Short mmCIF file of C-alpha atoms in Angstrom, two decimals:
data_model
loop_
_atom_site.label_atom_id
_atom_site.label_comp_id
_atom_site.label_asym_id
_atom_site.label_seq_id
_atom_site.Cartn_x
_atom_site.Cartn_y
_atom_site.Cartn_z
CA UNK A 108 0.00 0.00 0.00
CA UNK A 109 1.15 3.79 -1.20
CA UNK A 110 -1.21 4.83 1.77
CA UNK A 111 -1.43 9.05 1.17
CA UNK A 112 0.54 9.82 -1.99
CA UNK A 113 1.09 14.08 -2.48
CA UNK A 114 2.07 15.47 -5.25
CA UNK A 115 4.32 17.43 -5.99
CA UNK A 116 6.41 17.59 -2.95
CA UNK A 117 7.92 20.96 -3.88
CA UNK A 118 6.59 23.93 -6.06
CA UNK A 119 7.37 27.34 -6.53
CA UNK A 120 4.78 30.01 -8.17
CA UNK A 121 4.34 33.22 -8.60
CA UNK A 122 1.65 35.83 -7.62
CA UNK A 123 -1.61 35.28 -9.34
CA UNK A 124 -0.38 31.46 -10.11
CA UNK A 125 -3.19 29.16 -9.88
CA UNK A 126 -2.52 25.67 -9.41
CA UNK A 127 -4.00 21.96 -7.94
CA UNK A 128 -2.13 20.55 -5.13
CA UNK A 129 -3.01 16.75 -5.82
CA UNK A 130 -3.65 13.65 -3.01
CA UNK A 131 -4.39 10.56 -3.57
CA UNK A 132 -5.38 7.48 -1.20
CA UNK A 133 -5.35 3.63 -1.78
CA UNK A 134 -7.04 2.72 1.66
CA UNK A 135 -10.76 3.19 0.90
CA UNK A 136 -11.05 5.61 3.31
CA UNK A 137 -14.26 7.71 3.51
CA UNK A 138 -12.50 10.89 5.15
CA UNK A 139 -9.95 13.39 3.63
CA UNK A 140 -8.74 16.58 4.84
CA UNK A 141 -6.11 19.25 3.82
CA UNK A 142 -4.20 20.92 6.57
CA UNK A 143 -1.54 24.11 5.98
CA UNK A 144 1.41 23.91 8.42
CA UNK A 145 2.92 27.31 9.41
CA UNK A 146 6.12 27.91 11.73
CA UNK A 147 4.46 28.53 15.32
CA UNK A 148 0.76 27.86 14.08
CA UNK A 149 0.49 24.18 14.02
CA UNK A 150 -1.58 21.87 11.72
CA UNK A 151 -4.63 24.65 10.12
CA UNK A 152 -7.81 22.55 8.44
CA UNK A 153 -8.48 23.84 5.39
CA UNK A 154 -10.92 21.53 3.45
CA UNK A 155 -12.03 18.31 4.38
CA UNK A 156 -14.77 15.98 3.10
CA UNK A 157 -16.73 12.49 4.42
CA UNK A 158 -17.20 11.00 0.92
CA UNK A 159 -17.27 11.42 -2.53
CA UNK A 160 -19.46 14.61 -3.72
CA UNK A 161 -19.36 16.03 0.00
CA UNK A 162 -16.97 18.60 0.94
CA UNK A 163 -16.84 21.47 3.72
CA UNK A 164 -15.23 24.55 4.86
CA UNK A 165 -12.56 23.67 7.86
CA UNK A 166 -10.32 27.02 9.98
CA UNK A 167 -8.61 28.73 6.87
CA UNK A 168 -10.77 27.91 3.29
CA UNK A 169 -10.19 31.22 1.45
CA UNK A 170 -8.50 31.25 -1.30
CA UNK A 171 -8.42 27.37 -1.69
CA UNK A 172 -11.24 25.11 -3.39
CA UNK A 173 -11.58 21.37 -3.36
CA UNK A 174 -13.85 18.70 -4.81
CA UNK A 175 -14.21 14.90 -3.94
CA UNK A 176 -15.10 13.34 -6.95
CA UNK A 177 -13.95 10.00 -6.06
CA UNK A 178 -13.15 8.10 -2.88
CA UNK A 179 -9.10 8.01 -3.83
CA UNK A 180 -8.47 11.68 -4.62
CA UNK A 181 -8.79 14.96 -2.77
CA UNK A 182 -7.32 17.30 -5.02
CA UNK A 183 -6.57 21.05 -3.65
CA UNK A 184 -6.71 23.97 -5.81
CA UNK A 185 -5.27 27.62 -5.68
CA UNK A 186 -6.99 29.99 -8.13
CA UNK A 187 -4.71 33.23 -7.77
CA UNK A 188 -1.84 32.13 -5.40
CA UNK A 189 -0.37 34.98 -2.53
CA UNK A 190 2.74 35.20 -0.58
CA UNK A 191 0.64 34.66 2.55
CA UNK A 192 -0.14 31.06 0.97
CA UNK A 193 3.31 30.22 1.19
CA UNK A 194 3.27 26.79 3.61
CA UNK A 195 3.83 23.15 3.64
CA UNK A 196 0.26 21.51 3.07
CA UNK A 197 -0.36 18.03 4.74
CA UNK A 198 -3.36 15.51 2.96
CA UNK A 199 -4.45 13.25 5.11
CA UNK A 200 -7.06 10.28 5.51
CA UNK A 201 -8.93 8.28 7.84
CA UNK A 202 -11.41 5.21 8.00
CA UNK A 203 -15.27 5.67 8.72
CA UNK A 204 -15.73 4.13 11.95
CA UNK A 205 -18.34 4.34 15.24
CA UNK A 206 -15.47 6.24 16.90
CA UNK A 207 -12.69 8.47 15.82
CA UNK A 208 -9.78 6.86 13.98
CA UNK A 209 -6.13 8.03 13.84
CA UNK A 210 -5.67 10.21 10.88
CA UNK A 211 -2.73 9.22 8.35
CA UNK A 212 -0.46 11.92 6.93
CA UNK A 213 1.04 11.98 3.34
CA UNK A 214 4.26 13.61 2.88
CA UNK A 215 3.79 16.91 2.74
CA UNK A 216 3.80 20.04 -0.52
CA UNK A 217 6.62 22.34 0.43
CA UNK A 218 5.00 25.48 -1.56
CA UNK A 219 6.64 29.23 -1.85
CA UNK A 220 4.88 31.69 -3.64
CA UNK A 221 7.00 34.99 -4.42
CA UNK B 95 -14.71 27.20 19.50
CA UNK B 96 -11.21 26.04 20.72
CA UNK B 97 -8.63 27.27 21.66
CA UNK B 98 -5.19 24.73 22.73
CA UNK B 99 -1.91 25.71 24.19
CA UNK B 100 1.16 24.10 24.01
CA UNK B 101 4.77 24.65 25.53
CA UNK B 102 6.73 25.71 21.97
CA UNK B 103 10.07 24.19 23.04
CA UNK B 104 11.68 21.44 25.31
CA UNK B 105 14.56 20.55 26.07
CA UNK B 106 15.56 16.32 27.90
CA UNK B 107 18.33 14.50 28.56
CA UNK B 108 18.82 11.00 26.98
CA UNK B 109 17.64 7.88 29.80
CA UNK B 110 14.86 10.69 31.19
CA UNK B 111 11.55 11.28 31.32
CA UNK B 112 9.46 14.25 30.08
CA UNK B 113 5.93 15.55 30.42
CA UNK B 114 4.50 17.69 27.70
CA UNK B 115 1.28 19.65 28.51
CA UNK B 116 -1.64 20.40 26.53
CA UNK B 117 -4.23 22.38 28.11
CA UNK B 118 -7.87 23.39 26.04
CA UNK B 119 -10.13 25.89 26.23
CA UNK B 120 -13.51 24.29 24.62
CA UNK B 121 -17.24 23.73 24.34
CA UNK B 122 -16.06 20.22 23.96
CA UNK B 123 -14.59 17.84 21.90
CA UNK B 124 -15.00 14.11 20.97
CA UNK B 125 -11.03 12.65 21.63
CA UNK B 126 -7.86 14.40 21.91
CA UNK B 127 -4.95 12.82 20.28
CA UNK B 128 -0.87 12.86 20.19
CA UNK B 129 0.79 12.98 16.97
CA UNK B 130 4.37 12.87 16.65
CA UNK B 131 5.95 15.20 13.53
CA UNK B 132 10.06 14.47 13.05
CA UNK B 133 11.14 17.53 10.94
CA UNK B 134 10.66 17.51 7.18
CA UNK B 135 8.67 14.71 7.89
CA UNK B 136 4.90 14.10 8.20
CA UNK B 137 3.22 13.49 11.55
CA UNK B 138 2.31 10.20 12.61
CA UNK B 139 -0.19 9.18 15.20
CA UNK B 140 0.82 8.41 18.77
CA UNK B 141 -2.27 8.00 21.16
CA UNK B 142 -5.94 8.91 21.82
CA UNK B 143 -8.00 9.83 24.89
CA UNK B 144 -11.70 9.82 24.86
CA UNK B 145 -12.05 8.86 28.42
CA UNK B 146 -10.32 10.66 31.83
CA UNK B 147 -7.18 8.94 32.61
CA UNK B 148 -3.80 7.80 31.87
CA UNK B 149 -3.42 5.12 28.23
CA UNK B 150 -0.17 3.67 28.41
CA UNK B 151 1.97 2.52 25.30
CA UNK B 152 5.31 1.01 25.32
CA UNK B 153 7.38 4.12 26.50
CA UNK B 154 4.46 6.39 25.45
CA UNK B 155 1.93 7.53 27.81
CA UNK B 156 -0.92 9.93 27.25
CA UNK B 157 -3.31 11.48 30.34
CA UNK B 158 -6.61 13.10 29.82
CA UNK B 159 -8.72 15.32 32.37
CA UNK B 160 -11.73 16.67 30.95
CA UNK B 161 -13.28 18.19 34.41
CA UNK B 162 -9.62 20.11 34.28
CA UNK B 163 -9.35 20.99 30.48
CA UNK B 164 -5.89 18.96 30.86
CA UNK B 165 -3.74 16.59 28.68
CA UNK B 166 -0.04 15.68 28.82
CA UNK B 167 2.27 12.98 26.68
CA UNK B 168 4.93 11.59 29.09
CA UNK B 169 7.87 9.95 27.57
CA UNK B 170 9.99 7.90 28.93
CA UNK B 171 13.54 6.37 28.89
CA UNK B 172 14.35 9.08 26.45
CA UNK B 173 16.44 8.21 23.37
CA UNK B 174 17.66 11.04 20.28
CA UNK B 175 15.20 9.79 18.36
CA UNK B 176 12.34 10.98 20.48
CA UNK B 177 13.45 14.54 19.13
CA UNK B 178 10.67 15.82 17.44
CA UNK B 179 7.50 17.90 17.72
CA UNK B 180 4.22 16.70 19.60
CA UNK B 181 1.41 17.86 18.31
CA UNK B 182 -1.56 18.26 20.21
CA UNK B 183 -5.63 17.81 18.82
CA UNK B 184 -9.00 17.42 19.29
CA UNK B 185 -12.05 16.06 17.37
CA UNK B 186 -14.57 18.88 18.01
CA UNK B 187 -17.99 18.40 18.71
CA UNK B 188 -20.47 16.82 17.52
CA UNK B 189 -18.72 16.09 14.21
CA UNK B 190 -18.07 12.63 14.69
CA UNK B 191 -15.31 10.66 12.94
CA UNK B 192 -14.93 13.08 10.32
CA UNK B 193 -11.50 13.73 10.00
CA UNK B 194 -11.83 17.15 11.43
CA UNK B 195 -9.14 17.95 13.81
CA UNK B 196 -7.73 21.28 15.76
CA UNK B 197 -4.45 20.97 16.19
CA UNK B 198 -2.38 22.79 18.55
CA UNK B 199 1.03 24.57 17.86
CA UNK B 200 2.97 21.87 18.83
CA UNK B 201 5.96 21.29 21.35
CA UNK B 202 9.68 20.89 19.73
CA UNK B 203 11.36 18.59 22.43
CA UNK B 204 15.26 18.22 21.61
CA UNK B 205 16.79 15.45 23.41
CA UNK B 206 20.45 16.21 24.49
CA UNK B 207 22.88 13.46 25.19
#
């Protein structure tokens, strides 16, 4: 198993840039969430969504969009892309269960925007 | 809404043990779970309270005090490899297993020899 695949792990745009920060997952798993990591601010939610067709807004949406169209992908997408986007963006996926279930991380986007 | 503090840096000696707090400020939550984050790396799941009182886990142990808004991660037998961040998060309420979490800032604990 790949378990959360991210691509690409590094990118560099400019100002005004749009572009799709893909995720994939090979699990089966129901729930998928984007994060934004920021020195001193922890893990932010962006998105996140409990199936295919079902998304919703998590801390810090603007400026991103997402759409589940499948179970496997997640894909996160910057329209017009800002310095203060700049950030290393976590995917991550977890099984639907009766309780809570341990969330699992892919490797990160490293992403600079000048 | 919720609010969770962490200390933002740590610092242990090899062979000892360490206590890293997480205290909340919330309407409530589901769980609240560890997560362990080496740098450049992605974090990777440690433990998870739902109910008051202490889970234990190899050298890993995780307390939860809901009455006191109170969590802490105690390590023990410290090796170099324990250097990392611990990140802090709860499940808020009434969203279920959704893979909605609030994450804390996160504790960088450097482990000296």
């Amino acid at each position: 198993n790949a378990g959360v695949t991210q691509t690409p792990k590094f990118q560099v745009l400019k100002t005004g840039q749009s572009m799709t920060l893909q995720c994939a997952q090979d699990m089966n798993h129901e729930y998928m969430s984007w994060y934004r990591q920021d020195p001193g601010m922890g893990l932010r939610l962006i998105h996140y969504s409990v199936g295919a067709g079902i998304t919703d807004q998590g801390e810090v949406p603007n400026g991103y969009n997402v759409s589940r169209s499948t179970t496997e992908d997640f894909p996160l997408r910057l329209l017009s892309a800002a310095p203060s986007q700049t950030s290393v963006y976590f995917c991550a996926s977890s099984p639907r269960r009766d309780s809570d279930q341990p969330q699992h991380f892919g490797d990160g986007t490293r992403l600079s925007i000048l | 809404g919720q609010n969770i503090d962490q200390p933002t840096e740590m610092t242990a000696t090899e062979g000892a043990i360490v206590q890293i707090n997480c205290t909340y400020q919330t309407s409530g939550f589901n769980g609240l779970f560890w997560y362990q984050q080496h740098a450049g790396e992605a974090p990777t799941f440690l433990s998870y309270n739902v109910l008051d009182g202490l889970e234990e886990k190899g050298r890993f142990s995780s307390f939860l005090s809901r009455s006191k808004g109170y969590s802490y991660l105690l390590l023990k037998e410290l090796q170099m490899k324990d250097s990392a961040s611990y990140l802090c998060a709860v499940s808020p309420p009434r969203s279920g297993n959704t893979g909605k979490l609030i994450f804390g800032q996160g504790t960088t604990l450097q482990v000296k020899p």
